Backbone as ProteinMPNN parsed JSONL, in Angstrom:
{"seq_chain_A": "MPRVVRLGRAANDNGRQPGALTRLFVVGLVGAFVALVLANWRFI", "coords_chain_A": {"N_chain_A": [[215.256, 102.55, 124.385], [212.263, 103.358, 122.695], [208.916, 103.487, 123.988], [206.328, 101.326, 122.824], [203.245, 101.671, 121.286], [199.92, 100.256, 120.867], [199.453, 100.359, 118.098], [201.949, 100.193, 117.06], [203.506, 102.427, 116.813], [205.926, 104.863, 117.94], [205.612, 105.871, 121.321], [205.846, 108.536, 121.916], [205.406, 110.047, 119.631], [203.227, 111.652, 119.207], [203.754, 114.077, 120.282], [205.254, 115.559, 118.584], [206.301, 118.56, 116.997], [204.759, 120.399, 114.369], [206.256, 120.839, 111.125], [208.166, 123.706, 109.965], [207.385, 124.625, 107.451], [204.811, 123.569, 107.181], [203.556, 124.889, 109.301], [203.787, 127.536, 108.395], [202.171, 127.419, 106.117], [199.644, 126.858, 107.239], [199.248, 129.129, 108.844], [199.181, 131.08, 106.853], [196.906, 130.269, 105.437], [194.894, 130.606, 107.371], [195.163, 133.347, 107.777], [194.414, 134.348, 105.238], [191.756, 133.521, 105.209], [190.687, 135.008, 107.354], [191.108, 137.61, 106.368], [189.393, 137.555, 104.164], [186.902, 137.207, 105.416], [186.784, 139.579, 106.911], [186.787, 141.467, 104.82], [184.372, 140.87, 103.525], [182.605, 141.43, 105.605], [182.969, 144.145, 105.94], [181.882, 145.274, 103.625], [179.218, 144.752, 103.689]], "CA_chain_A": [[214.184, 102.064, 123.514], [210.983, 104.036, 122.888], [207.776, 102.613, 124.262], [205.555, 101.042, 121.613], [201.808, 101.604, 121.539], [199.273, 99.124, 120.231], [199.555, 100.451, 116.643], [203.322, 100.002, 116.66], [204.225, 103.687, 116.69], [206.579, 105.293, 119.164], [204.601, 106.46, 122.193], [205.998, 109.98, 122.028], [205.337, 110.739, 118.34], [202.133, 112.618, 119.201], [204.254, 115.346, 120.775], [206.105, 116.231, 117.592], [205.834, 119.841, 116.489], [204.699, 120.405, 112.903], [207.387, 121.499, 110.476], [208.045, 125.148, 109.739], [206.641, 124.845, 106.213], [203.406, 123.286, 107.488], [203.073, 125.975, 110.149], [203.654, 128.718, 107.54], [201.008, 127.194, 105.26], [198.43, 126.974, 108.05], [199.1, 130.534, 109.225], [198.763, 131.793, 105.643], [195.525, 129.9, 105.138], [194.046, 131.271, 108.364], [195.219, 134.78, 107.484], [193.597, 134.609, 104.05], [190.354, 133.361, 105.6], [190.315, 136.164, 108.175], [191.035, 138.767, 105.476], [188.175, 137.413, 103.364], [185.761, 137.467, 106.297], [186.751, 141.017, 107.227], [186.413, 142.196, 103.613], [182.933, 140.685, 103.313], [181.905, 142.097, 106.7], [183.067, 145.583, 105.74], [181.087, 145.722, 102.485], [177.792, 144.38, 103.839]], "C_chain_A": [[212.91, 102.86, 123.756], [209.888, 103.035, 123.216], [206.967, 102.447, 122.982], [204.09, 100.933, 121.995], [201.211, 100.476, 120.714], [199.415, 99.155, 118.711], [200.988, 100.3, 116.149], [204.102, 101.284, 116.472], [204.919, 104.002, 118.003], [205.571, 106.064, 120.003], [204.694, 107.972, 122.239], [205.863, 110.704, 120.697], [204.175, 111.713, 118.261], [202.595, 113.995, 119.658], [205.11, 116.09, 119.778], [205.479, 117.543, 117.15], [205.757, 119.762, 114.963], [205.875, 121.184, 112.324], [207.11, 122.968, 110.213], [207.221, 125.436, 108.483], [205.149, 124.601, 106.433], [202.808, 124.415, 108.317], [202.855, 127.24, 109.316], [202.423, 128.598, 106.651], [199.708, 127.391, 106.036], [198.193, 128.426, 108.449], [198.648, 131.366, 108.024], [197.312, 131.513, 105.295], [194.557, 130.596, 106.096], [194.019, 132.77, 108.111], [194.371, 135.156, 106.282], [192.109, 134.498, 104.387], [189.868, 134.56, 106.412], [190.191, 137.411, 107.313], [189.76, 138.724, 104.638], [186.935, 137.717, 104.196], [185.656, 138.951, 106.609], [186.342, 141.836, 106.011], [184.915, 142.065, 103.354], [182.12, 141.402, 104.388], [181.882, 143.608, 106.477], [182.108, 146.07, 104.66], [179.624, 145.312, 102.587], [177.008, 145.604, 104.271]], "O_chain_A": [[212.505, 103.028, 124.906], [209.926, 101.885, 122.778], [206.935, 103.352, 122.148], [203.731, 100.196, 122.914], [201.916, 99.818, 119.949], [199.489, 98.099, 118.083], [201.222, 100.28, 114.941], [205.246, 101.247, 116.018], [204.549, 103.476, 119.053], [204.766, 106.824, 119.466], [203.711, 108.634, 122.572], [206.183, 111.891, 120.63], [204.128, 112.529, 117.34], [201.893, 114.983, 119.44], [205.642, 117.154, 120.096], [204.267, 117.626, 116.952], [206.601, 119.124, 114.335], [206.416, 122.081, 112.971], [205.963, 123.413, 110.236], [206.443, 126.39, 108.458], [204.316, 125.351, 105.923], [201.684, 124.849, 108.065], [201.86, 127.941, 109.502], [201.705, 129.579, 106.455], [198.777, 128.025, 105.539], [197.06, 128.904, 108.398], [197.818, 132.263, 108.172], [196.575, 132.418, 104.904], [193.522, 131.113, 105.674], [192.966, 133.397, 108.217], [193.681, 136.175, 106.304], [191.299, 135.29, 103.905], [188.769, 135.066, 106.185], [189.263, 138.197, 107.503], [189.121, 139.755, 104.428], [186.024, 138.405, 103.735], [184.564, 139.52, 106.575], [185.612, 142.817, 106.159], [184.26, 143.046, 103.001], [181.047, 141.928, 104.095], [180.893, 144.271, 106.789], [181.574, 147.174, 104.769], [178.866, 145.516, 101.639], [175.794, 145.525, 104.456]]}, "name": "protein", "num_of_chains": 1, "seq": "MPRVVRLGRAANDNGRQPGALTRLFVVGLVGAFVALVLANWRFI"}
């Protein structure tokens, strides 16, 4: 039996890794942001 915290969730659900699709989306978003910052920095 998993331990139950006060909110009723399993105590170990905070350790779950994000899904591959979520990770890909976040990496793409960060990459686009970095590319935009570098492009603006280069043309200043």
